Structure formats: C-alpha cells, structure tokens
Amino acid sequence: MSRLGELEPVPRKSTVELVSDELRAAIMYGSLEPGDQLGEAELAARLGISRGPLREAMQRLVQEGLLVSEPHRGLFVITLDEGDVADVYLARLAIERAAGKLIMERNRGEAVARLTDALEGLVEAARERDRVKMSDADQAFHEVLVSASGSQRLERMAHTLLVETRMCLNALQDTYPEPDDLVEEHRRIVDAIGDGEEERLLRLIEEHMTDSIERLRTDRKTA
C-alpha cells in the first residue's frame, strides 16, 4: 500500500472501455434508439476503430442487458415495454434502499456533502427548465446516492439500471415532474439523511420510485 498522499500512476481506460462508454451513452441519450440494429462496419467507421474492440464492447453491453443478440440477425438495442419499465424502477428501489441503509450505518456527513453538491446541479437545471439537463442531474444525484453507500457491487448494478431509466424518460419526457417538485423530492432525501431519519429516507426513496412507475404507466395509457 502506498503512503498517504504519494503520487501514483493514473489508471487509463482501454479502447474497449472507451467504446463501451460511447455505445452506452448513445443508447442512454437515444442516438441509438430502442430496436436499432448495430452494424459492425458502420459503427467501426464512425468510431474510427477496428472491429475487434467494437465486438468486445458490444458483448459487454449484451452482458449488461442493453443489447440483445438475435440468432442469424445480429445485435439490437433493447426495447422496454410497460413491464420492463416497472421492473427497472423496482430494481432501483431495492438497490437504493440498500444504499440508504448503508449510508445511515456509515458516514452520513460525507453522503450529505456529496448529495448537496449533486442537488445544486439539479437546482441549476431546474432553474433553466431544461429537461435534458434535469435528467442528467437527476441521474447524477442517484449515482452519488448509491456511490455514497461505499458498495461497489450496488454501484455496478445501479449503473445499467440508470441507463435503462434514461431510455424510459427519453421516450416519455412529458411524465417528468415539474422542476420545483423534482428538486423538492431530492432535497427531502438529503434532509432525511442529514437528520439521521432512516425510516423517512427509505419511505422517500420508495415513494420516488413508485410515483415514477405510476407517471410512466399513465403516460403510456394516454399516448
């Protein structure tokens, strides 16, 4: 183990990791839409890489569940139906409740500091009433919430679910709460952690997820 403060080499991402990030972002932001087929030749040319790293990156996304392989046809971006949407949020509920419990057992002060910074990003996006920025800031807040638990396994599980959440919201942006309401939902979560109120925190997380499910279901029925 190195001495505290000693400089060490900064880890660099491999080409496969960089390509995985690019594909994941394209799916998350809708550049690659649900049901789109991924053509190796076209993607390799667009990314300026050989097919080897691209294939490996695509297989990573298959393992994450963001791409699906269809025999004799190729790879496709997943399509989320109503059942999938509910399942995504229920899985997030389980992960974020577990993260909340760990936060309460560990360093609440650090969690509050990190979440307060993340909340400021959401406040700024809400002030601009920019739905894309709000989605980014919302996702960043929940990433910090899980990260603050100190569990790398919860972080890994949450990462793919947050991409799938964004896919849901891209298709159904009208379901997003009003900016002030969204900020207040997240501010209450930070306050509950700061006050040491575990039951209140877990209830707020559950309400946040179940309300999201209901909004998405309602929008699908009226679309």
mmCIF file with all atom_site columns, C-alpha atoms in Angstrom:
data_model
loop_
_atom_site.group_PDB
_atom_site.id
_atom_site.type_symbol
_atom_site.label_atom_id
_atom_site.label_alt_id
_atom_site.label_comp_id
_atom_site.label_asym_id
_atom_site.label_entity_id
_atom_site.label_seq_id
_atom_site.pdbx_PDB_ins_code
_atom_site.Cartn_x
_atom_site.Cartn_y
_atom_site.Cartn_z
_atom_site.occupancy
_atom_site.B_iso_or_equiv
_atom_site.pdbx_formal_charge
_atom_site.auth_seq_id
_atom_site.auth_comp_id
_atom_site.auth_asym_id
_atom_site.auth_atom_id
_atom_site.pdbx_PDB_model_num
ATOM 1   C CA . MET A 1 1   ? 0.000   0.000   0.000   1.00 0.00 ? 1   MET A CA 1
ATOM 2   C CA . SER A 1 2   ? 1.361   3.462   -0.876  1.00 0.00 ? 2   SER A CA 1
ATOM 3   C CA . ARG A 1 3   ? 1.913   6.166   1.705   1.00 0.00 ? 3   ARG A CA 1
ATOM 4   C CA . LEU A 1 4   ? -0.876  8.696   2.172   1.00 0.00 ? 4   LEU A CA 1
ATOM 5   C CA . GLY A 1 5   ? -0.585  11.433  -0.432  1.00 0.00 ? 5   GLY A CA 1
ATOM 6   C CA . GLU A 1 6   ? 2.029   9.626   -2.526  1.00 0.00 ? 6   GLU A CA 1
ATOM 7   C CA . LEU A 1 7   ? 1.538   10.137  -6.261  1.00 0.00 ? 7   LEU A CA 1
ATOM 8   C CA . GLU A 1 8   ? 0.674   7.041   -8.271  1.00 0.00 ? 8   GLU A CA 1
ATOM 9   C CA . PRO A 1 9   ? 0.051   6.382   -11.983 1.00 0.00 ? 9   PRO A CA 1
ATOM 10  C CA . VAL A 1 10  ? -3.433  7.422   -13.084 1.00 0.00 ? 10  VAL A CA 1
ATOM 11  C CA . PRO A 1 11  ? -5.360  4.451   -14.492 1.00 0.00 ? 11  PRO A CA 1
ATOM 12  C CA . ARG A 1 12  ? -6.233  4.842   -18.161 1.00 0.00 ? 12  ARG A CA 1
ATOM 13  C CA . LYS A 1 13  ? -9.249  3.330   -19.832 1.00 0.00 ? 13  LYS A CA 1
ATOM 14  C CA . SER A 1 14  ? -8.729  0.729   -22.515 1.00 0.00 ? 14  SER A CA 1
ATOM 15  C CA . THR A 1 15  ? -10.136 1.170   -26.017 1.00 0.00 ? 15  THR A CA 1
ATOM 16  C CA . VAL A 1 16  ? -12.838 -1.371  -25.208 1.00 0.00 ? 16  VAL A CA 1
ATOM 17  C CA . GLU A 1 17  ? -13.888 0.604   -22.109 1.00 0.00 ? 17  GLU A CA 1
ATOM 18  C CA . LEU A 1 18  ? -13.985 3.853   -24.089 1.00 0.00 ? 18  LEU A CA 1
ATOM 19  C CA . VAL A 1 19  ? -16.066 2.275   -26.854 1.00 0.00 ? 19  VAL A CA 1
ATOM 20  C CA . SER A 1 20  ? -18.406 0.730   -24.265 1.00 0.00 ? 20  SER A CA 1
ATOM 21  C CA . ASP A 1 21  ? -18.897 4.191   -22.758 1.00 0.00 ? 21  ASP A CA 1
ATOM 22  C CA . GLU A 1 22  ? -19.654 5.662   -26.196 1.00 0.00 ? 22  GLU A CA 1
ATOM 23  C CA . LEU A 1 23  ? -22.229 2.996   -27.042 1.00 0.00 ? 23  LEU A CA 1
ATOM 24  C CA . ARG A 1 24  ? -23.808 3.206   -23.591 1.00 0.00 ? 24  ARG A CA 1
ATOM 25  C CA . ALA A 1 25  ? -24.166 6.980   -23.899 1.00 0.00 ? 25  ALA A CA 1
ATOM 26  C CA . ALA A 1 26  ? -25.629 6.647   -27.409 1.00 0.00 ? 26  ALA A CA 1
ATOM 27  C CA . ILE A 1 27  ? -28.274 4.269   -26.056 1.00 0.00 ? 27  ILE A CA 1
ATOM 28  C CA . MET A 1 28  ? -28.933 6.401   -22.991 1.00 0.00 ? 28  MET A CA 1
ATOM 29  C CA . TYR A 1 29  ? -29.429 9.626   -24.966 1.00 0.00 ? 29  TYR A CA 1
ATOM 30  C CA . GLY A 1 30  ? -31.366 7.988   -27.798 1.00 0.00 ? 30  GLY A CA 1
ATOM 31  C CA . SER A 1 31  ? -28.820 8.289   -30.619 1.00 0.00 ? 31  SER A CA 1
ATOM 32  C CA . LEU A 1 32  ? -29.175 4.528   -30.784 1.00 0.00 ? 32  LEU A CA 1
ATOM 33  C CA . GLU A 1 33  ? -32.893 4.024   -30.330 1.00 0.00 ? 33  GLU A CA 1
ATOM 34  C CA . PRO A 1 34  ? -34.738 1.002   -28.904 1.00 0.00 ? 34  PRO A CA 1
ATOM 35  C CA . GLY A 1 35  ? -34.882 -1.698  -31.572 1.00 0.00 ? 35  GLY A CA 1
ATOM 36  C CA . ASP A 1 36  ? -31.997 -0.275  -33.636 1.00 0.00 ? 36  ASP A CA 1
ATOM 37  C CA . GLN A 1 37  ? -29.672 -2.849  -35.155 1.00 0.00 ? 37  GLN A CA 1
ATOM 38  C CA . LEU A 1 38  ? -25.945 -2.302  -34.623 1.00 0.00 ? 38  LEU A CA 1
ATOM 39  C CA . GLY A 1 39  ? -23.938 -2.727  -37.804 1.00 0.00 ? 39  GLY A CA 1
ATOM 40  C CA . GLU A 1 40  ? -20.284 -3.504  -37.128 1.00 0.00 ? 40  GLU A CA 1
ATOM 41  C CA . ALA A 1 41  ? -18.866 -1.934  -40.287 1.00 0.00 ? 41  ALA A CA 1
ATOM 42  C CA . GLU A 1 42  ? -20.780 1.323   -39.901 1.00 0.00 ? 42  GLU A CA 1
ATOM 43  C CA . LEU A 1 43  ? -20.072 1.717   -36.179 1.00 0.00 ? 43  LEU A CA 1
ATOM 44  C CA . ALA A 1 44  ? -16.389 0.859   -36.549 1.00 0.00 ? 44  ALA A CA 1
ATOM 45  C CA . ALA A 1 45  ? -16.074 3.521   -39.256 1.00 0.00 ? 45  ALA A CA 1
ATOM 46  C CA . ARG A 1 46  ? -17.945 6.129   -37.207 1.00 0.00 ? 46  ARG A CA 1
ATOM 47  C CA . LEU A 1 47  ? -15.827 5.458   -34.122 1.00 0.00 ? 47  LEU A CA 1
ATOM 48  C CA . GLY A 1 48  ? -12.576 5.182   -36.068 1.00 0.00 ? 48  GLY A CA 1
ATOM 49  C CA . ILE A 1 49  ? -11.631 1.800   -34.611 1.00 0.00 ? 49  ILE A CA 1
ATOM 50  C CA . SER A 1 50  ? -11.166 -1.775  -35.756 1.00 0.00 ? 50  SER A CA 1
ATOM 51  C CA . ARG A 1 51  ? -13.932 -4.322  -35.343 1.00 0.00 ? 51  ARG A CA 1
ATOM 52  C CA . GLY A 1 52  ? -12.156 -6.293  -32.599 1.00 0.00 ? 52  GLY A CA 1
ATOM 53  C CA . PRO A 1 53  ? -12.571 -3.736  -29.776 1.00 0.00 ? 53  PRO A CA 1
ATOM 54  C CA . LEU A 1 54  ? -16.050 -2.891  -31.069 1.00 0.00 ? 54  LEU A CA 1
ATOM 55  C CA . ARG A 1 55  ? -17.184 -6.528  -30.862 1.00 0.00 ? 55  ARG A CA 1
ATOM 56  C CA . GLU A 1 56  ? -15.824 -6.819  -27.322 1.00 0.00 ? 56  GLU A CA 1
ATOM 57  C CA . ALA A 1 57  ? -17.524 -3.591  -26.284 1.00 0.00 ? 57  ALA A CA 1
ATOM 58  C CA . MET A 1 58  ? -20.831 -4.723  -27.770 1.00 0.00 ? 58  MET A CA 1
ATOM 59  C CA . GLN A 1 59  ? -20.600 -8.022  -25.910 1.00 0.00 ? 59  GLN A CA 1
ATOM 60  C CA . ARG A 1 60  ? -20.150 -6.085  -22.681 1.00 0.00 ? 60  ARG A CA 1
ATOM 61  C CA . LEU A 1 61  ? -23.423 -4.294  -23.360 1.00 0.00 ? 61  LEU A CA 1
ATOM 62  C CA . VAL A 1 62  ? -25.096 -7.622  -24.124 1.00 0.00 ? 62  VAL A CA 1
ATOM 63  C CA . GLN A 1 63  ? -23.974 -8.812  -20.685 1.00 0.00 ? 63  GLN A CA 1
ATOM 64  C CA . GLU A 1 64  ? -25.328 -5.598  -19.149 1.00 0.00 ? 64  GLU A CA 1
ATOM 65  C CA . GLY A 1 65  ? -28.668 -6.206  -20.840 1.00 0.00 ? 65  GLY A CA 1
ATOM 66  C CA . LEU A 1 66  ? -28.610 -3.068  -23.021 1.00 0.00 ? 66  LEU A CA 1
ATOM 67  C CA . LEU A 1 67  ? -28.151 -5.029  -26.241 1.00 0.00 ? 67  LEU A CA 1
ATOM 68  C CA . VAL A 1 68  ? -29.795 -8.271  -27.260 1.00 0.00 ? 68  VAL A CA 1
ATOM 69  C CA . SER A 1 69  ? -28.369 -10.834 -29.676 1.00 0.00 ? 69  SER A CA 1
ATOM 70  C CA . GLU A 1 70  ? -30.828 -12.372 -32.127 1.00 0.00 ? 70  GLU A CA 1
ATOM 71  C CA . PRO A 1 71  ? -29.592 -15.538 -33.925 1.00 0.00 ? 71  PRO A CA 1
ATOM 72  C CA . HIS A 1 72  ? -28.815 -15.024 -37.626 1.00 0.00 ? 72  HIS A CA 1
ATOM 73  C CA . ARG A 1 73  ? -29.820 -11.345 -37.358 1.00 0.00 ? 73  ARG A CA 1
ATOM 74  C CA . GLY A 1 74  ? -27.302 -9.552  -35.131 1.00 0.00 ? 74  GLY A CA 1
ATOM 75  C CA . LEU A 1 75  ? -27.323 -7.204  -32.169 1.00 0.00 ? 75  LEU A CA 1
ATOM 76  C CA . PHE A 1 76  ? -30.167 -4.838  -31.326 1.00 0.00 ? 76  PHE A CA 1
ATOM 77  C CA . VAL A 1 77  ? -30.796 -2.153  -28.722 1.00 0.00 ? 77  VAL A CA 1
ATOM 78  C CA . ILE A 1 78  ? -33.293 -3.459  -26.175 1.00 0.00 ? 78  ILE A CA 1
ATOM 79  C CA . THR A 1 79  ? -36.909 -2.306  -26.254 1.00 0.00 ? 79  THR A CA 1
ATOM 80  C CA . LEU A 1 80  ? -38.630 -1.638  -22.932 1.00 0.00 ? 80  LEU A CA 1
ATOM 81  C CA . ASP A 1 81  ? -42.326 -2.433  -22.519 1.00 0.00 ? 81  ASP A CA 1
ATOM 82  C CA . GLU A 1 82  ? -44.542 -1.435  -19.590 1.00 0.00 ? 82  GLU A CA 1
ATOM 83  C CA . GLY A 1 83  ? -43.489 -4.462  -17.562 1.00 0.00 ? 83  GLY A CA 1
ATOM 84  C CA . ASP A 1 84  ? -39.818 -3.663  -18.144 1.00 0.00 ? 84  ASP A CA 1
ATOM 85  C CA . VAL A 1 85  ? -40.338 -0.065  -17.033 1.00 0.00 ? 85  VAL A CA 1
ATOM 86  C CA . ALA A 1 86  ? -41.882 -1.156  -13.732 1.00 0.00 ? 86  ALA A CA 1
ATOM 87  C CA . ASP A 1 87  ? -39.173 -3.765  -13.263 1.00 0.00 ? 87  ASP A CA 1
ATOM 88  C CA . VAL A 1 88  ? -36.401 -1.184  -13.742 1.00 0.00 ? 88  VAL A CA 1
ATOM 89  C CA . TYR A 1 89  ? -37.796 1.056   -11.024 1.00 0.00 ? 89  TYR A CA 1
ATOM 90  C CA . LEU A 1 90  ? -38.494 -1.818  -8.636  1.00 0.00 ? 90  LEU A CA 1
ATOM 91  C CA . ALA A 1 91  ? -34.900 -2.995  -9.055  1.00 0.00 ? 91  ALA A CA 1
ATOM 92  C CA . ARG A 1 92  ? -33.671 0.535   -8.445  1.00 0.00 ? 92  ARG A CA 1
ATOM 93  C CA . LEU A 1 93  ? -35.838 0.679   -5.336  1.00 0.00 ? 93  LEU A CA 1
ATOM 94  C CA . ALA A 1 94  ? -34.163 -2.424  -3.918  1.00 0.00 ? 94  ALA A CA 1
ATOM 95  C CA . ILE A 1 95  ? -30.677 -1.074  -4.675  1.00 0.00 ? 95  ILE A CA 1
ATOM 96  C CA . GLU A 1 96  ? -31.260 2.453   -3.412  1.00 0.00 ? 96  GLU A CA 1
ATOM 97  C CA . ARG A 1 97  ? -32.970 1.252   -0.230  1.00 0.00 ? 97  ARG A CA 1
ATOM 98  C CA . ALA A 1 98  ? -29.928 -0.935  0.455   1.00 0.00 ? 98  ALA A CA 1
ATOM 99  C CA . ALA A 1 99  ? -27.659 2.031   -0.292  1.00 0.00 ? 99  ALA A CA 1
ATOM 100 C CA . GLY A 1 100 ? -29.687 4.217   2.062   1.00 0.00 ? 100 GLY A CA 1
ATOM 101 C CA . LYS A 1 101 ? -29.312 1.737   4.910   1.00 0.00 ? 101 LYS A CA 1
ATOM 102 C CA . LEU A 1 102 ? -25.554 1.541   4.393   1.00 0.00 ? 102 LEU A CA 1
ATOM 103 C CA . ILE A 1 103 ? -25.268 5.334   4.335   1.00 0.00 ? 103 ILE A CA 1
ATOM 104 C CA . MET A 1 104 ? -27.060 5.539   7.672   1.00 0.00 ? 104 MET A CA 1
ATOM 105 C CA . GLU A 1 105 ? -24.643 2.999   9.148   1.00 0.00 ? 105 GLU A CA 1
ATOM 106 C CA . ARG A 1 106 ? -21.543 4.756   7.839   1.00 0.00 ? 106 ARG A CA 1
ATOM 107 C CA . ASN A 1 107 ? -20.533 8.357   7.123   1.00 0.00 ? 107 ASN A CA 1
ATOM 108 C CA . ARG A 1 108 ? -23.752 10.345  6.810   1.00 0.00 ? 108 ARG A CA 1
ATOM 109 C CA . GLY A 1 109 ? -21.818 13.605  6.813   1.00 0.00 ? 109 GLY A CA 1
ATOM 110 C CA . GLU A 1 110 ? -19.864 12.704  3.693   1.00 0.00 ? 110 GLU A CA 1
ATOM 111 C CA . ALA A 1 111 ? -23.032 11.493  1.967   1.00 0.00 ? 111 ALA A CA 1
ATOM 112 C CA . VAL A 1 112 ? -24.849 14.740  2.744   1.00 0.00 ? 112 VAL A CA 1
ATOM 113 C CA . ALA A 1 113 ? -21.928 16.815  1.424   1.00 0.00 ? 113 ALA A CA 1
ATOM 114 C CA . ARG A 1 114 ? -21.748 14.861  -1.827  1.00 0.00 ? 114 ARG A CA 1
ATOM 115 C CA . LEU A 1 115 ? -25.512 14.803  -2.314  1.00 0.00 ? 115 LEU A CA 1
ATOM 116 C CA . THR A 1 116 ? -25.789 18.522  -1.584  1.00 0.00 ? 116 THR A CA 1
ATOM 117 C CA . ASP A 1 117 ? -23.353 19.194  -4.431  1.00 0.00 ? 117 ASP A CA 1
ATOM 118 C CA . ALA A 1 118 ? -25.377 16.902  -6.703  1.00 0.00 ? 118 ALA A CA 1
ATOM 119 C CA . LEU A 1 119 ? -28.576 18.663  -5.650  1.00 0.00 ? 119 LEU A CA 1
ATOM 120 C CA . GLU A 1 120 ? -27.106 22.016  -6.689  1.00 0.00 ? 120 GLU A CA 1
ATOM 121 C CA . GLY A 1 121 ? -26.698 20.631  -10.205 1.00 0.00 ? 121 GLY A CA 1
ATOM 122 C CA . LEU A 1 122 ? -30.367 19.667  -10.204 1.00 0.00 ? 122 LEU A CA 1
ATOM 123 C CA . VAL A 1 123 ? -31.385 23.098  -8.894  1.00 0.00 ? 123 VAL A CA 1
ATOM 124 C CA . GLU A 1 124 ? -29.472 24.780  -11.720 1.00 0.00 ? 124 GLU A CA 1
ATOM 125 C CA . ALA A 1 125 ? -31.020 22.523  -14.374 1.00 0.00 ? 125 ALA A CA 1
ATOM 126 C CA . ALA A 1 126 ? -34.488 23.110  -12.914 1.00 0.00 ? 126 ALA A CA 1
ATOM 127 C CA . ARG A 1 127 ? -33.892 26.870  -12.960 1.00 0.00 ? 127 ARG A CA 1
ATOM 128 C CA . GLU A 1 128 ? -33.198 26.628  -16.696 1.00 0.00 ? 128 GLU A CA 1
ATOM 129 C CA . ARG A 1 129 ? -36.194 24.279  -17.127 1.00 0.00 ? 129 ARG A CA 1
ATOM 130 C CA . ASP A 1 130 ? -34.027 22.172  -19.428 1.00 0.00 ? 130 ASP A CA 1
ATOM 131 C CA . ARG A 1 131 ? -35.421 18.621  -19.454 1.00 0.00 ? 131 ARG A CA 1
ATOM 132 C CA . VAL A 1 132 ? -32.223 17.024  -20.736 1.00 0.00 ? 132 VAL A CA 1
ATOM 133 C CA . LYS A 1 133 ? -30.082 18.751  -18.104 1.00 0.00 ? 133 LYS A CA 1
ATOM 134 C CA . MET A 1 134 ? -32.647 17.834  -15.467 1.00 0.00 ? 134 MET A CA 1
ATOM 135 C CA . SER A 1 135 ? -32.443 14.181  -16.488 1.00 0.00 ? 135 SER A CA 1
ATOM 136 C CA . ASP A 1 136 ? -28.635 14.340  -16.348 1.00 0.00 ? 136 ASP A CA 1
ATOM 137 C CA . ALA A 1 137 ? -28.676 15.969  -12.917 1.00 0.00 ? 137 ALA A CA 1
ATOM 138 C CA . ASP A 1 138 ? -31.340 13.579  -11.623 1.00 0.00 ? 138 ASP A CA 1
ATOM 139 C CA . GLN A 1 139 ? -29.265 10.601  -12.739 1.00 0.00 ? 139 GLN A CA 1
ATOM 140 C CA . ALA A 1 140 ? -26.099 12.107  -11.235 1.00 0.00 ? 140 ALA A CA 1
ATOM 141 C CA . PHE A 1 141 ? -27.870 12.538  -7.884  1.00 0.00 ? 141 PHE A CA 1
ATOM 142 C CA . HIS A 1 142 ? -28.914 8.886   -7.753  1.00 0.00 ? 142 HIS A CA 1
ATOM 143 C CA . GLU A 1 143 ? -25.447 7.746   -8.844  1.00 0.00 ? 143 GLU A CA 1
ATOM 144 C CA . VAL A 1 144 ? -23.995 9.687   -5.905  1.00 0.00 ? 144 VAL A CA 1
ATOM 145 C CA . LEU A 1 145 ? -26.623 8.235   -3.558  1.00 0.00 ? 145 LEU A CA 1
ATOM 146 C CA . VAL A 1 146 ? -25.572 4.691   -4.414  1.00 0.00 ? 146 VAL A CA 1
ATOM 147 C CA . SER A 1 147 ? -21.858 5.551   -4.536  1.00 0.00 ? 147 SER A CA 1
ATOM 148 C CA . ALA A 1 148 ? -22.045 7.114   -1.069  1.00 0.00 ? 148 ALA A CA 1
ATOM 149 C CA . SER A 1 149 ? -23.041 3.709   0.304   1.00 0.00 ? 149 SER A CA 1
ATOM 150 C CA . GLY A 1 150 ? -19.475 2.516   -0.300  1.00 0.00 ? 150 GLY A CA 1
ATOM 151 C CA . SER A 1 151 ? -20.691 -0.652  -2.040  1.00 0.00 ? 151 SER A CA 1
ATOM 152 C CA . GLN A 1 152 ? -19.084 -1.206  -5.436  1.00 0.00 ? 152 GLN A CA 1
ATOM 153 C CA . ARG A 1 153 ? -21.487 -4.045  -6.173  1.00 0.00 ? 153 ARG A CA 1
ATOM 154 C CA . LEU A 1 154 ? -24.510 -1.806  -5.668  1.00 0.00 ? 154 LEU A CA 1
ATOM 155 C CA . GLU A 1 155 ? -22.844 0.781   -7.912  1.00 0.00 ? 155 GLU A CA 1
ATOM 156 C CA . ARG A 1 156 ? -22.332 -1.747  -10.702 1.00 0.00 ? 156 ARG A CA 1
ATOM 157 C CA . MET A 1 157 ? -25.936 -2.916  -10.518 1.00 0.00 ? 157 MET A CA 1
ATOM 158 C CA . ALA A 1 158 ? -27.276 0.639   -10.419 1.00 0.00 ? 158 ALA A CA 1
ATOM 159 C CA . HIS A 1 159 ? -25.260 1.773   -13.441 1.00 0.00 ? 159 HIS A CA 1
ATOM 160 C CA . THR A 1 160 ? -27.143 -0.251  -16.059 1.00 0.00 ? 160 THR A CA 1
ATOM 161 C CA . LEU A 1 161 ? -30.488 0.435   -14.405 1.00 0.00 ? 161 LEU A CA 1
ATOM 162 C CA . LEU A 1 162 ? -29.890 4.180   -14.624 1.00 0.00 ? 162 LEU A CA 1
ATOM 163 C CA . VAL A 1 163 ? -29.180 3.871   -18.360 1.00 0.00 ? 163 VAL A CA 1
ATOM 164 C CA . GLU A 1 164 ? -32.448 1.955   -18.761 1.00 0.00 ? 164 GLU A CA 1
ATOM 165 C CA . THR A 1 165 ? -34.232 4.621   -16.719 1.00 0.00 ? 165 THR A CA 1
ATOM 166 C CA . ARG A 1 166 ? -32.960 7.265   -19.093 1.00 0.00 ? 166 ARG A CA 1
ATOM 167 C CA . MET A 1 167 ? -34.244 5.239   -22.040 1.00 0.00 ? 167 MET A CA 1
ATOM 168 C CA . CYS A 1 168 ? -37.703 5.288   -20.459 1.00 0.00 ? 168 CYS A CA 1
ATOM 169 C CA . LEU A 1 169 ? -37.576 9.039   -19.922 1.00 0.00 ? 169 LEU A CA 1
ATOM 170 C CA . ASN A 1 170 ? -36.330 9.763   -23.446 1.00 0.00 ? 170 ASN A CA 1
ATOM 171 C CA . ALA A 1 171 ? -39.490 8.211   -24.826 1.00 0.00 ? 171 ALA A CA 1
ATOM 172 C CA . LEU A 1 172 ? -41.777 9.731   -22.198 1.00 0.00 ? 172 LEU A CA 1
ATOM 173 C CA . GLN A 1 173 ? -40.370 13.148  -21.286 1.00 0.00 ? 173 GLN A CA 1
ATOM 174 C CA . ASP A 1 174 ? -43.855 14.525  -20.586 1.00 0.00 ? 174 ASP A CA 1
ATOM 175 C CA . THR A 1 175 ? -44.063 12.349  -17.476 1.00 0.00 ? 175 THR A CA 1
ATOM 176 C CA . TYR A 1 176 ? -41.226 14.204  -15.766 1.00 0.00 ? 176 TYR A CA 1
ATOM 177 C CA . PRO A 1 177 ? -42.273 16.111  -12.621 1.00 0.00 ? 177 PRO A CA 1
ATOM 178 C CA . GLU A 1 178 ? -42.361 19.889  -12.596 1.00 0.00 ? 178 GLU A CA 1
ATOM 179 C CA . PRO A 1 179 ? -38.865 21.299  -11.945 1.00 0.00 ? 179 PRO A CA 1
ATOM 180 C CA . ASP A 1 180 ? -39.647 22.631  -8.461  1.00 0.00 ? 180 ASP A CA 1
ATOM 181 C CA . ASP A 1 181 ? -41.314 19.349  -7.462  1.00 0.00 ? 181 ASP A CA 1
ATOM 182 C CA . LEU A 1 182 ? -38.339 17.343  -8.687  1.00 0.00 ? 182 LEU A CA 1
ATOM 183 C CA . VAL A 1 183 ? -35.908 19.472  -6.690  1.00 0.00 ? 183 VAL A CA 1
ATOM 184 C CA . GLU A 1 184 ? -38.056 19.198  -3.567  1.00 0.00 ? 184 GLU A CA 1
ATOM 185 C CA . GLU A 1 185 ? -38.251 15.378  -3.867  1.00 0.00 ? 185 GLU A CA 1
ATOM 186 C CA . HIS A 1 186 ? -34.475 15.156  -3.843  1.00 0.00 ? 186 HIS A CA 1
ATOM 187 C CA . ARG A 1 187 ? -33.983 17.832  -1.185  1.00 0.00 ? 187 ARG A CA 1
ATOM 188 C CA . ARG A 1 188 ? -36.161 15.803  1.194   1.00 0.00 ? 188 ARG A CA 1
ATOM 189 C CA . ILE A 1 189 ? -33.907 12.773  0.633   1.00 0.00 ? 189 ILE A CA 1
ATOM 190 C CA . VAL A 1 190 ? -30.817 14.811  1.578   1.00 0.00 ? 190 VAL A CA 1
ATOM 191 C CA . ASP A 1 191 ? -32.591 16.244  4.624   1.00 0.00 ? 191 ASP A CA 1
ATOM 192 C CA . ALA A 1 192 ? -33.621 12.780  5.826   1.00 0.00 ? 192 ALA A CA 1
ATOM 193 C CA . ILE A 1 193 ? -30.004 11.610  5.692   1.00 0.00 ? 193 ILE A CA 1
ATOM 194 C CA . GLY A 1 194 ? -28.805 14.750  7.448   1.00 0.00 ? 194 GLY A CA 1
ATOM 195 C CA . ASP A 1 195 ? -31.409 14.290  10.189  1.00 0.00 ? 195 ASP A CA 1
ATOM 196 C CA . GLY A 1 196 ? -30.499 10.625  10.644  1.00 0.00 ? 196 GLY A CA 1
ATOM 197 C CA . GLU A 1 197 ? -34.077 9.539   9.891   1.00 0.00 ? 197 GLU A CA 1
ATOM 198 C CA . GLU A 1 198 ? -33.638 6.127   8.254   1.00 0.00 ? 198 GLU A CA 1
ATOM 199 C CA . GLU A 1 199 ? -37.330 5.228   8.095   1.00 0.00 ? 199 GLU A CA 1
ATOM 200 C CA . ARG A 1 200 ? -38.150 8.570   6.487   1.00 0.00 ? 200 ARG A CA 1
ATOM 201 C CA . LEU A 1 201 ? -35.309 8.149   3.994   1.00 0.00 ? 201 LEU A CA 1
ATOM 202 C CA . LEU A 1 202 ? -36.456 4.673   2.948   1.00 0.00 ? 202 LEU A CA 1
ATOM 203 C CA . ARG A 1 203 ? -40.048 5.865   2.634   1.00 0.00 ? 203 ARG A CA 1
ATOM 204 C CA . LEU A 1 204 ? -38.980 8.799   0.431   1.00 0.00 ? 204 LEU A CA 1
ATOM 205 C CA . ILE A 1 205 ? -36.936 6.521   -1.826  1.00 0.00 ? 205 ILE A CA 1
ATOM 206 C CA . GLU A 1 206 ? -39.894 4.154   -2.173  1.00 0.00 ? 206 GLU A CA 1
ATOM 207 C CA . GLU A 1 207 ? -42.308 6.996   -2.940  1.00 0.00 ? 207 GLU A CA 1
ATOM 208 C CA . HIS A 1 208 ? -39.911 8.388   -5.539  1.00 0.00 ? 208 HIS A CA 1
ATOM 209 C CA . MET A 1 209 ? -39.742 5.058   -7.384  1.00 0.00 ? 209 MET A CA 1
ATOM 210 C CA . THR A 1 210 ? -43.423 4.106   -7.141  1.00 0.00 ? 210 THR A CA 1
ATOM 211 C CA . ASP A 1 211 ? -44.520 7.600   -8.232  1.00 0.00 ? 211 ASP A CA 1
ATOM 212 C CA . SER A 1 212 ? -42.215 7.316   -11.247 1.00 0.00 ? 212 SER A CA 1
ATOM 213 C CA . ILE A 1 213 ? -43.792 3.981   -12.199 1.00 0.00 ? 213 ILE A CA 1
ATOM 214 C CA . GLU A 1 214 ? -47.283 5.458   -11.991 1.00 0.00 ? 214 GLU A CA 1
ATOM 215 C CA . ARG A 1 215 ? -46.353 8.506   -14.081 1.00 0.00 ? 215 ARG A CA 1
ATOM 216 C CA . LEU A 1 216 ? -44.834 6.328   -16.799 1.00 0.00 ? 216 LEU A CA 1
ATOM 217 C CA . ARG A 1 217 ? -47.827 3.955   -16.816 1.00 0.00 ? 217 ARG A CA 1
ATOM 218 C CA . THR A 1 218 ? -50.266 6.845   -17.051 1.00 0.00 ? 218 THR A CA 1
ATOM 219 C CA . ASP A 1 219 ? -48.388 8.419   -19.942 1.00 0.00 ? 219 ASP A CA 1
ATOM 220 C CA . ARG A 1 220 ? -48.302 5.134   -21.862 1.00 0.00 ? 220 ARG A CA 1
ATOM 221 C CA . LYS A 1 221 ? -52.069 4.735   -21.489 1.00 0.00 ? 221 LYS A CA 1
ATOM 222 C CA . THR A 1 222 ? -52.786 8.272   -22.717 1.00 0.00 ? 222 THR A CA 1
ATOM 223 C CA . ALA A 1 223 ? -50.177 8.245   -25.513 1.00 0.00 ? 223 ALA A CA 1
#
